[in-house]
Amino acid sequence: MSIENCPCGSGRAYAECCEPHITGATPAPTAEALMRARYTAFSVGALDYLHDTLSEKKRHLHDPEAVKQWAETSTWLGLEVHGVMGGGENDETGEVDFTATFEQKGVRQQHSELSQFHRENGLWVYADGRVRGNPTVRREEPKIGRNDPCPCGSGRKYKKCCGR
């Protein structure tokens, strides 16, 4: 497969960035490098890499058919790393906060996650993640009822004025 720029968004060539990790030529040196390679594995269809880089405790939860369906029915649009805590070459654990953008069935979507990584047998593996959703929106003013006076000042009921 010939890919100029790496799908992970590093700005480097695929052959110099994620490909050596995905092919097994070199292990990912950091938690961030592993996370970027895992994203790239989705976009290039190297789905065995996703299983192989899971922690041993999580491998029994891996559903290769579901992963394959998600990867193949999605167009992978980009990866944004928001922050990294630990996960360096001399660390044993690390966190990567990221958002992956993809399109599925014509709908643009985002998967935002705070991922946990640790080393097993000297190699970085994905241990767990917490999906981040949209923040809850709280109403500051009380909700206007359908039969309340319209706040526009027309003197009409909300349902007959601006509430249509």
GROMACS .gro file of N, CA and C in nm:
model
  492
    1MET      N    1   0.084  -0.117   0.000
    1MET     CA    2   0.000   0.000   0.000
    1MET      C    3   0.089   0.123   0.000
    2SER      N    4   0.065   0.216  -0.089
    2SER     CA    5   0.145   0.337  -0.100
    2SER      C    6   0.064   0.455  -0.048
    3ILE      N    7   0.107   0.508   0.065
    3ILE     CA    8   0.040   0.623   0.126
    3ILE      C    9   0.146   0.729   0.148
    4GLU      N   10   0.121   0.848   0.095
    4GLU     CA   11   0.216   0.958   0.110
    4GLU      C   12   0.221   1.005   0.255
    5ASN      N   13   0.116   1.071   0.301
    5ASN     CA   14   0.111   1.124   0.437
    5ASN      C   15   0.043   1.024   0.529
    6CYS      N   16   0.095   1.013   0.648
    6CYS     CA   17   0.038   0.919   0.745
    6CYS      C   18  -0.102   0.965   0.785
    7PRO      N   19  -0.199   0.875   0.788
    7PRO     CA   20  -0.336   0.910   0.828
    7PRO      C   21  -0.347   0.966   0.969
    8CYS      N   22  -0.247   0.941   1.054
    8CYS     CA   23  -0.256   0.985   1.194
    8CYS      C   24  -0.242   1.135   1.211
    9GLY      N   25  -0.206   1.206   1.103
    9GLY     CA   26  -0.197   1.351   1.111
    9GLY      C   27  -0.067   1.404   1.166
   10SER      N   28   0.034   1.321   1.176
   10SER     CA   29   0.163   1.366   1.229
   10SER      C   30   0.236   1.459   1.134
   11GLY      N   31   0.199   1.455   1.005
   11GLY     CA   32   0.270   1.534   0.906
   11GLY      C   33   0.388   1.460   0.845
   12ARG      N   34   0.411   1.339   0.892
   12ARG     CA   35   0.522   1.257   0.841
   12ARG      C   36   0.469   1.158   0.738
   13ALA      N   37   0.559   1.101   0.662
   13ALA     CA   38   0.522   0.998   0.564
   13ALA      C   39   0.480   0.872   0.639
   14TYR      N   40   0.381   0.803   0.585
   14TYR     CA   41   0.331   0.679   0.646
   14TYR      C   42   0.445   0.579   0.669
   15ALA      N   43   0.533   0.564   0.571
   15ALA     CA   44   0.643   0.467   0.581
   15ALA      C   45   0.739   0.499   0.694
   16GLU      N   46   0.743   0.625   0.737
   16GLU     CA   47   0.834   0.665   0.845
   16GLU      C   48   0.762   0.684   0.978
   17CYS      N   49   0.630   0.678   0.976
   17CYS     CA   50   0.551   0.709   1.095
   17CYS      C   51   0.489   0.582   1.153
   18CYS      N   52   0.368   0.550   1.111
   18CYS     CA   53   0.293   0.439   1.171
   18CYS      C   54   0.317   0.303   1.106
   19GLU      N   55   0.355   0.301   0.979
   19GLU     CA   56   0.372   0.174   0.911
   19GLU      C   57   0.471   0.079   0.981
   20PRO      N   58   0.588   0.126   1.026
   20PRO     CA   59   0.680   0.032   1.095
   20PRO      C   60   0.619  -0.031   1.221
   21HIS      N   61   0.532   0.042   1.290
   21HIS     CA   62   0.467  -0.014   1.409
   21HIS      C   63   0.362  -0.117   1.369
   22ILE      N   64   0.282  -0.082   1.268
   22ILE     CA   65   0.173  -0.170   1.224
   22ILE      C   66   0.227  -0.300   1.166
   23THR      N   67   0.336  -0.292   1.093
   23THR     CA   68   0.394  -0.412   1.032
   23THR      C   69   0.476  -0.494   1.131
   24GLY      N   70   0.505  -0.437   1.247
   24GLY     CA   71   0.584  -0.508   1.347
   24GLY      C   72   0.733  -0.488   1.334
   25ALA      N   73   0.775  -0.402   1.241
   25ALA     CA   74   0.918  -0.377   1.223
   25ALA      C   75   0.979  -0.311   1.346
   26THR      N   76   0.905  -0.217   1.406
   26THR     CA   77   0.951  -0.152   1.529
   26THR      C   78   0.831  -0.132   1.621
   27PRO      N   79   0.846  -0.156   1.749
   27PRO     CA   80   0.734  -0.131   1.841
   27PRO      C   81   0.714   0.019   1.861
   28ALA      N   82   0.592   0.057   1.894
   28ALA     CA   83   0.563   0.198   1.922
   28ALA      C   84   0.643   0.240   2.046
   29PRO      N   85   0.721   0.348   2.036
   29PRO     CA   86   0.806   0.388   2.148
   29PRO      C   87   0.732   0.459   2.261
   30THR      N   88   0.614   0.513   2.231
   30THR     CA   89   0.537   0.588   2.332
   30THR      C   90   0.390   0.550   2.323
   31ALA      N   91   0.315   0.587   2.425
   31ALA     CA   92   0.171   0.563   2.424
   31ALA      C   93   0.105   0.641   2.310
   32GLU      N   94   0.149   0.764   2.287
   32GLU     CA   95   0.092   0.843   2.177
   32GLU      C   96   0.120   0.778   2.042
   33ALA      N   97   0.240   0.729   2.023
   33ALA     CA   98   0.275   0.662   1.897
   33ALA      C   99   0.186   0.540   1.876
   34LEU      N  100   0.159   0.465   1.983
   34LEU     CA  101   0.071   0.349   1.971
   34LEU      C  102  -0.071   0.393   1.937
   35MET      N  103  -0.119   0.498   2.002
   35MET     CA  104  -0.254   0.545   1.975
   35MET      C  105  -0.266   0.591   1.830
   36ARG      N  106  -0.167   0.663   1.781
   36ARG     CA  107  -0.167   0.708   1.642
   36ARG      C  108  -0.164   0.589   1.545
   37ALA      N  109  -0.085   0.489   1.578
   37ALA     CA  110  -0.077   0.369   1.492
   37ALA      C  111  -0.209   0.293   1.494
   38ARG      N  112  -0.276   0.289   1.608
   38ARG     CA  113  -0.406   0.221   1.616
   38ARG      C  114  -0.509   0.294   1.530
   39TYR      N  115  -0.510   0.427   1.535
   39TYR     CA  116  -0.601   0.503   1.448
   39TYR      C  117  -0.569   0.471   1.301
   40THR      N  118  -0.441   0.475   1.267
   40THR     CA  119  -0.399   0.448   1.130
   40THR      C  120  -0.439   0.308   1.087
   41ALA      N  121  -0.432   0.212   1.179
   41ALA     CA  122  -0.471   0.074   1.147
   41ALA      C  123  -0.617   0.069   1.103
   42PHE      N  124  -0.703   0.147   1.166
   42PHE     CA  125  -0.842   0.156   1.122
   42PHE      C  126  -0.848   0.206   0.978
   43SER      N  127  -0.775   0.313   0.950
   43SER     CA  128  -0.788   0.375   0.818
   43SER      C  129  -0.721   0.297   0.706
   44VAL      N  130  -0.622   0.214   0.736
   44VAL     CA  131  -0.557   0.136   0.630
   44VAL      C  132  -0.604  -0.010   0.628
   45GLY      N  133  -0.691  -0.046   0.722
   45GLY     CA  134  -0.746  -0.182   0.723
   45GLY      C  135  -0.655  -0.286   0.786
   46ALA      N  136  -0.559  -0.244   0.868
   46ALA     CA  137  -0.469  -0.337   0.936
   46ALA      C  138  -0.531  -0.374   1.071
   47LEU      N  139  -0.643  -0.444   1.064
   47LEU     CA  140  -0.725  -0.465   1.183
   47LEU      C  141  -0.668  -0.564   1.283
   48ASP      N  142  -0.582  -0.654   1.240
   48ASP     CA  143  -0.517  -0.745   1.335
   48ASP      C  144  -0.431  -0.667   1.435
   49TYR      N  145  -0.376  -0.555   1.392
   49TYR     CA  146  -0.294  -0.472   1.479
   49TYR      C  147  -0.374  -0.423   1.599
   50LEU      N  148  -0.503  -0.397   1.578
   50LEU     CA  149  -0.588  -0.350   1.688
   50LEU      C  150  -0.600  -0.457   1.796
   51HIS      N  151  -0.616  -0.581   1.755
   51HIS     CA  152  -0.622  -0.692   1.851
   51HIS      C  153  -0.487  -0.712   1.919
   52ASP      N  154  -0.382  -0.710   1.840
   52ASP     CA  155  -0.249  -0.739   1.891
   52ASP      C  156  -0.199  -0.634   1.990
   53THR      N  157  -0.252  -0.513   1.984
   53THR     CA  158  -0.206  -0.407   2.074
   53THR      C  159  -0.304  -0.379   2.188
   54LEU      N  160  -0.397  -0.471   2.210
   54LEU     CA  161  -0.484  -0.464   2.327
   54LEU      C  162  -0.415  -0.529   2.445
   55SER      N  163  -0.446  -0.481   2.566
   55SER     CA  164  -0.392  -0.547   2.684
   55SER      C  165  -0.450  -0.688   2.693
   56GLU      N  166  -0.378  -0.776   2.756
   56GLU     CA  167  -0.425  -0.915   2.767
   56GLU      C  168  -0.560  -0.923   2.837
   57LYS      N  169  -0.587  -0.833   2.930
   57LYS     CA  170  -0.714  -0.833   3.002
   57LYS      C  171  -0.831  -0.793   2.913
   58LYS      N  172  -0.805  -0.722   2.803
   58LYS     CA  173  -0.912  -0.673   2.715
   58LYS      C  174  -0.931  -0.758   2.590
   59ARG      N  175  -0.836  -0.844   2.559
   59ARG     CA  176  -0.843  -0.919   2.432
   59ARG      C  177  -0.968  -1.005   2.419
   60HIS      N  178  -1.018  -1.059   2.530
   60HIS     CA  179  -1.138  -1.143   2.522
   60HIS      C  180  -1.262  -1.062   2.484
   61LEU      N  181  -1.256  -0.928   2.499
   61LEU     CA  182  -1.369  -0.842   2.463
   61LEU      C  183  -1.364  -0.798   2.316
   62HIS      N  184  -1.255  -0.825   2.250
   62HIS     CA  185  -1.236  -0.781   2.111
   62HIS      C  186  -1.330  -0.857   2.018
   63ASP      N  187  -1.407  -0.783   1.941
   63ASP     CA  188  -1.500  -0.841   1.844
   63ASP      C  189  -1.449  -0.807   1.704
   64PRO      N  190  -1.372  -0.897   1.642
   64PRO     CA  191  -1.311  -0.864   1.513
   64PRO      C  192  -1.411  -0.831   1.404
   65GLU      N  193  -1.527  -0.893   1.405
   65GLU     CA  194  -1.628  -0.864   1.302
   65GLU      C  195  -1.685  -0.724   1.319
   66ALA      N  196  -1.712  -0.684   1.441
   66ALA     CA  197  -1.765  -0.549   1.466
   66ALA      C  198  -1.661  -0.443   1.431
   67VAL      N  199  -1.535  -0.470   1.465
   67VAL     CA  200  -1.427  -0.377   1.433
   67VAL      C  201  -1.413  -0.366   1.281
   68LYS      N  202  -1.418  -0.480   1.213
   68LYS     CA  203  -1.406  -0.481   1.067
   68LYS      C  204  -1.520  -0.402   1.003
   69GLN      N  205  -1.641  -0.422   1.050
   69GLN     CA  206  -1.755  -0.351   0.994
   69GLN      C  207  -1.742  -0.201   1.014
   70TRP      N  208  -1.705  -0.160   1.137
   70TRP     CA  209  -1.690  -0.018   1.165
   70TRP      C  210  -1.581   0.043   1.077
   71ALA      N  211  -1.466  -0.026   1.068
   71ALA     CA  212  -1.354   0.027   0.990
   71ALA      C  213  -1.387   0.036   0.841
   72GLU      N  214  -1.452  -0.067   0.788
   72GLU     CA  215  -1.478  -0.072   0.644
   72GLU      C  216  -1.596   0.015   0.600
   73THR      N  217  -1.687   0.047   0.690
   73THR     CA  218  -1.801   0.131   0.652
   73THR      C  219  -1.778   0.277   0.687
   74SER      N  220  -1.658   0.308   0.731
   74SER     CA  221  -1.625   0.445   0.769
   74SER      C  222  -1.517   0.501   0.677
   75THR      N  223  -1.525   0.630   0.655
   75THR     CA  224  -1.418   0.703   0.588
   75THR      C  225  -1.348   0.782   0.698
   76TRP      N  226  -1.222   0.751   0.719
   76TRP     CA  227  -1.146   0.810   0.830
   76TRP      C  228  -1.092   0.945   0.786
   77LEU      N  229  -1.133   1.051   0.854
   77LEU     CA  230  -1.107   1.188   0.811
   77LEU      C  231  -0.994   1.257   0.886
   78GLY      N  232  -0.962   1.213   1.005
   78GLY     CA  233  -0.853   1.279   1.075
   78GLY      C  234  -0.849   1.247   1.223
   79LEU      N  235  -0.736   1.277   1.280
   79LEU     CA  236  -0.710   1.252   1.422
   79LEU      C  237  -0.654   1.379   1.483
   80GLU      N  238  -0.707   1.416   1.599
   80GLU     CA  239  -0.654   1.530   1.673
   80GLU      C  240  -0.620   1.484   1.814
   81VAL      N  241  -0.495   1.503   1.852
   81VAL     CA  242  -0.450   1.470   1.987
   81VAL      C  243  -0.460   1.597   2.069
   82HIS      N  244  -0.540   1.592   2.176
   82HIS     CA  245  -0.562   1.709   2.261
   82HIS      C  246  -0.460   1.718   2.373
   83GLY      N  247  -0.411   1.603   2.419
   83GLY     CA  248  -0.314   1.605   2.527
   83GLY      C  249  -0.262   1.466   2.557
   84VAL      N  250  -0.143   1.464   2.616
   84VAL     CA  251  -0.077   1.339   2.653
   84VAL      C  252  -0.024   1.355   2.795
   85MET      N  253  -0.048   1.255   2.878
   85MET     CA  254   0.005   1.256   3.014
   85MET      C  255   0.084   1.126   3.034
   86GLY      N  256   0.213   1.139   3.062
   86GLY     CA  257   0.296   1.021   3.075
   86GLY      C  258   0.310   0.953   2.939
   87GLY      N  259   0.335   0.824   2.943
   87GLY     CA  260   0.341   0.747   2.819
   87GLY      C  261   0.467   0.765   2.740
   88GLY      N  262   0.570   0.821   2.803
   88GLY     CA  263   0.697   0.841   2.733
   88GLY      C  264   0.779   0.713   2.723
   89GLU      N  265   0.893   0.723   2.661
   89GLU     CA  266   0.977   0.606   2.638
   89GLU      C  267   1.023   0.540   2.768
   90ASN      N  268   1.030   0.616   2.878
   90ASN     CA  269   1.074   0.560   3.005
   90ASN      C  270   0.960   0.538   3.104
   91ASP      N  271   0.836   0.560   3.061
   91ASP     CA  272   0.720   0.545   3.148
   91ASP      C  273   0.660   0.405   3.136
   92GLU      N  274   0.581   0.369   3.235
   92GLU     CA  275   0.510   0.241   3.234
   92GLU      C  276   0.362   0.257   3.201
   93THR      N  277   0.308   0.378   3.222
   93THR     CA  278   0.167   0.407   3.193
   93THR      C  279   0.157   0.542   3.124
   94GLY      N  280   0.044   0.562   3.058
   94GLY     CA  281   0.021   0.690   2.993
   94GLY      C  282  -0.124   0.707   2.953
   95GLU      N  283  -0.161   0.832   2.929
   95GLU     CA  284  -0.296   0.867   2.883
   95GLU      C  285  -0.284   0.953   2.757
   96VAL      N  286  -0.376   0.930   2.665
   96VAL     CA  287  -0.383   1.013   2.545
   96VAL      C  288  -0.527   1.056   2.527
   97ASP      N  289  -0.547   1.186   2.518
   97ASP     CA  290  -0.679   1.245   2.497
   97ASP      C  291  -0.687   1.281   2.348
   98PHE      N  292  -0.784   1.223   2.277
   98PHE     CA  293  -0.790   1.244   2.133
   98PHE      C  294  -0.933   1.247   2.081
   99THR      N  295  -0.946   1.296   1.958
   99THR     CA  296  -1.072   1.291   1.884
   99THR      C  297  -1.042   1.239   1.744
  100ALA      N  298  -1.110   1.132   1.706
  100ALA     CA  299  -1.101   1.077   1.571
  100ALA      C  300  -1.227   1.117   1.497
  101THR      N  301  -1.210   1.173   1.378
  101THR     CA  302  -1.323   1.215   1.297
  101THR      C  303  -1.338   1.119   1.180
  102PHE      N  304  -1.462   1.077   1.157
  102PHE     CA  305  -1.489   0.984   1.048
  102PHE      C  306  -1.627   1.011   0.992
  103GLU      N  307  -1.653   0.954   0.876
  103GLU     CA  308  -1.784   0.967   0.814
  103GLU      C  309  -1.839   0.827   0.794
  104GLN      N  310  -1.965   0.810   0.831
  104GLN     CA  311  -2.032   0.681   0.815
  104GLN      C  312  -2.172   0.707   0.763
  105LYS      N  313  -2.205   0.641   0.652
  105LYS     CA  314  -2.335   0.657   0.587
  105LYS      C  315  -2.366   0.804   0.560
  106GLY      N  316  -2.263   0.877   0.517
  106GLY     CA  317  -2.280   1.017   0.482
  106GLY      C  318  -2.289   1.113   0.599
  107VAL      N  319  -2.273   1.064   0.721
  107VAL     CA  320  -2.283   1.149   0.839
  107VAL      C  321  -2.145   1.162   0.903
  108ARG      N  322  -2.101   1.285   0.919
  108ARG     CA  323  -1.973   1.312   0.984
  108ARG      C  324  -1.989   1.292   1.134
  109GLN      N  325  -1.896   1.216   1.193
  109GLN     CA  326  -1.904   1.185   1.336
  109GLN      C  327  -1.767   1.202   1.400
  110GLN      N  328  -1.769   1.209   1.533
  110GLN     CA  329  -1.644   1.217   1.607
  110GLN      C  330  -1.647   1.117   1.722
  111HIS      N  331  -1.532   1.058   1.745
  111HIS     CA  332  -1.514   0.969   1.859
  111HIS      C  333  -1.407   1.034   1.945
  112SER      N  334  -1.446   1.084   2.062
  112SER     CA  335  -1.353   1.149   2.155
  112SER      C  336  -1.332   1.057   2.274
  113GLU      N  337  -1.206   1.038   2.309
  113GLU     CA  338  -1.175   0.941   2.414
  113GLU      C  339  -1.050   0.982   2.491
  114LEU      N  340  -1.050   0.949   2.619
  114LEU     CA  341  -0.931   0.958   2.702
  114LEU      C  342  -0.885   0.814   2.720
  115SER      N  343  -0.778   0.778   2.652
  115SER     CA  344  -0.731   0.639   2.648
  115SER      C  345  -0.619   0.616   2.749
  116GLN      N  346  -0.623   0.497   2.807
  116GLN     CA  347  -0.522   0.453   2.903
  116GLN      C  348  -0.433   0.348   2.837
  117PHE      N  349  -0.303   0.362   2.854
  117PHE     CA  350  -0.206   0.268   2.799
  117PHE      C  351  -0.111   0.224   2.910
  118HIS      N  352  -0.059   0.104   2.897
  118HIS     CA  353   0.047   0.060   2.985
  118HIS      C  354   0.136  -0.039   2.910
  119ARG      N  355   0.245  -0.073   2.972
  119ARG     CA  356   0.337  -0.168   2.908
  119ARG      C  357   0.307  -0.310   2.955
  120GLU      N  358   0.314  -0.402   2.860
  120GLU     CA  359   0.309  -0.545   2.889
  120GLU      C  360   0.425  -0.609   2.815
  121ASN      N  361   0.508  -0.680   2.888
  121ASN     CA  362   0.627  -0.743   2.830
  121ASN      C  363   0.712  -0.640   2.755
  122GLY      N  364   0.718  -0.519   2.809
  122GLY     CA  365   0.800  -0.413   2.752
  122GLY      C  366   0.736  -0.336   2.637
  123LEU      N  367   0.616  -0.376   2.593
  123LEU     CA  368   0.551  -0.311   2.479
  123LEU      C  369   0.428  -0.232   2.524
  124TRP      N  370   0.404  -0.120   2.459
  124TRP     CA  371   0.285  -0.042   2.488
  124TRP      C  372   0.161  -0.113   2.437
  125VAL      N  373   0.055  -0.116   2.519
  125VAL     CA  374  -0.074  -0.173   2.480
  125VAL      C  375  -0.185  -0.079   2.525
  126TYR      N  376  -0.297  -0.087   2.455
  126TYR     CA  377  -0.416  -0.012   2.491
  126TYR      C  378  -0.482  -0.087   2.606
  127ALA      N  379  -0.503  -0.017   2.719
  127ALA     CA  380  -0.560  -0.082   2.838
  127ALA      C  381  -0.709  -0.052   2.854
  128ASP      N  382  -0.748   0.071   2.831
  128ASP     CA  383  -0.888   0.110   2.853
  128ASP      C  384  -0.909   0.250   2.799
  129GLY      N  385  -1.033   0.290   2.791
  129GLY     CA  386  -1.064   0.424   2.746
  129GLY      C  387  -1.198   0.470   2.798
  130ARG      N  388  -1.208   0.599   2.815
  130ARG     CA  389  -1.333   0.660   2.857
  130ARG      C  390  -1.379   0.752   2.745
  131VAL      N  391  -1.490   0.717   2.683
  131VAL     CA  392  -1.544   0.798   2.574
  131VAL      C  393  -1.597   0.927   2.633
  132ARG      N  394  -1.558   1.036   2.569
  132ARG     CA  395  -1.607   1.168   2.612
  132ARG      C  396  -1.721   1.208   2.521
  133GLY      N  397  -1.833   1.244   2.580
  133GLY     CA  398  -1.948   1.289   2.504
  133GLY      C  399  -1.956   1.440   2.504
  134ASN      N  400  -2.061   1.491   2.445
  134ASN     CA  401  -2.084   1.635   2.449
  134ASN      C  402  -2.124   1.676   2.589
  135PRO      N  403  -2.081   1.793   2.634
  135PRO     CA  404  -2.118   1.836   2.769
  135PRO      C  405  -2.269   1.858   2.779
  136THR      N  406  -2.322   1.836   2.898
  136THR     CA  407  -2.465   1.857   2.922
  136THR      C  408  -2.494   2.006   2.917
  137VAL      N  409  -2.599   2.042   2.845
  137VAL     CA  410  -2.640   2.181   2.836
  137VAL      C  411  -2.749   2.204   2.940
  138ARG      N  412  -2.729   2.302   3.024
  138ARG     CA  413  -2.827   2.333   3.128
  138ARG      C  414  -2.898   2.464   3.094
  139ARG      N  415  -3.029   2.463   3.108
  139ARG     CA  416  -3.111   2.580   3.081
  139ARG      C  417  -3.095   2.678   3.198
  140GLU      N  418  -3.066   2.804   3.165
  140GLU     CA  419  -3.049   2.907   3.268
  140GLU      C  420  -3.185   2.965   3.311
  141GLU      N  421  -3.276   2.985   3.214
  141GLU     CA  422  -3.407   3.040   3.245
  141GLU      C  423  -3.508   2.926   3.255
  142PRO      N  424  -3.619   2.950   3.323
  142PRO     CA  425  -3.721   2.845   3.328
  142PRO      C  426  -3.780   2.821   3.188
  143LYS      N  427  -3.824   2.700   3.164
  143LYS     CA  428  -3.883   2.663   3.036
  143LYS      C  429  -4.017   2.734   3.020
  144ILE      N  430  -4.042   2.781   2.898
  144ILE     CA  431  -4.168   2.849   2.869
  144ILE      C  432  -4.272   2.743   2.833
  145GLY      N  433  -4.385   2.746   2.901
  145GLY     CA  434  -4.494   2.653   2.871
  145GLY      C  435  -4.572   2.698   2.749
  146ARG      N  436  -4.638   2.606   2.684
  146ARG     CA  437  -4.715   2.638   2.563
  146ARG      C  438  -4.824   2.742   2.589
  147ASN      N  439  -4.882   2.741   2.709
  147ASN     CA  440  -4.991   2.834   2.740
  147ASN      C  441  -4.945   2.960   2.814
  148ASP      N  442  -4.813   2.974   2.834
  148ASP     CA  443  -4.760   3.095   2.898
  148ASP      C  444  -4.761   3.210   2.798
  149PRO      N  445  -4.762   3.335   2.849
  149PRO     CA  446  -4.753   3.449   2.759
  149PRO      C  447  -4.620   3.444   2.682
  150CYS      N  448  -4.623   3.481   2.555
  150CYS     CA  449  -4.503   3.477   2.472
  150CYS      C  450  -4.403   3.580   2.522
  151PRO      N  451  -4.275   3.541   2.537
  151PRO     CA  452  -4.175   3.633   2.588
  151PRO      C  453  -4.142   3.748   2.491
  152CYS      N  454  -4.192   3.741   2.367
  152CYS     CA  455  -4.165   3.849   2.271
  152CYS      C  456  -4.246   3.975   2.302
  153GLY      N  457  -4.348   3.963   2.391
  153GLY     CA  458  -4.426   4.077   2.430
  153GLY      C  459  -4.551   4.101   2.346
  154SER      N  460  -4.588   4.005   2.264
  154SER     CA  461  -4.705   4.023   2.176
  154SER      C  462  -4.837   4.017   2.252
  155GLY      N  463  -4.837   3.961   2.371
  155GLY     CA  464  -4.959   3.942   2.447
  155GLY      C  465  -5.032   3.813   2.412
  156ARG      N  466  -4.981   3.738   2.316
  156ARG     CA  467  -5.043   3.612   2.276
  156ARG      C  468  -4.978   3.498   2.353
  157LYS      N  469  -5.046   3.383   2.353
  157LYS     CA  470  -4.988   3.263   2.414
  157LYS      C  471  -4.867   3.219   2.330
  158TYR      N  472  -4.769   3.162   2.399
  158TYR     CA  473  -4.647   3.118   2.333
  158TYR      C  474  -4.676   3.022   2.219
  159LYS      N  475  -4.772   2.929   2.238
  159LYS     CA  476  -4.802   2.828   2.135
  159LYS      C  477  -4.861   2.890   2.009
  160LYS      N  478  -4.924   3.009   2.020
  160LYS     CA  479  -4.986   3.074   1.906
  160LYS      C  480  -4.895   3.180   1.844
  161CYS      N  481  -4.777   3.201   1.907
  161CYS     CA  482  -4.687   3.307   1.859
  161CYS      C  483  -4.552   3.247   1.818
  162CYS      N  484  -4.453   3.265   1.900
  162CYS     CA  485  -4.317   3.219   1.868
  162CYS      C  486  -4.296   3.070   1.888
  163GLY      N  487  -4.387   3.002   1.953
  163GLY     CA  488  -4.373   2.859   1.982
  163GLY      C  489  -4.418   2.769   1.871
  164ARG      N  490  -4.455   2.823   1.757
  164ARG     CA  491  -4.502   2.741   1.644
  164ARG      C  492  -4.394   2.662   1.584
   0.00000   0.00000   0.00000
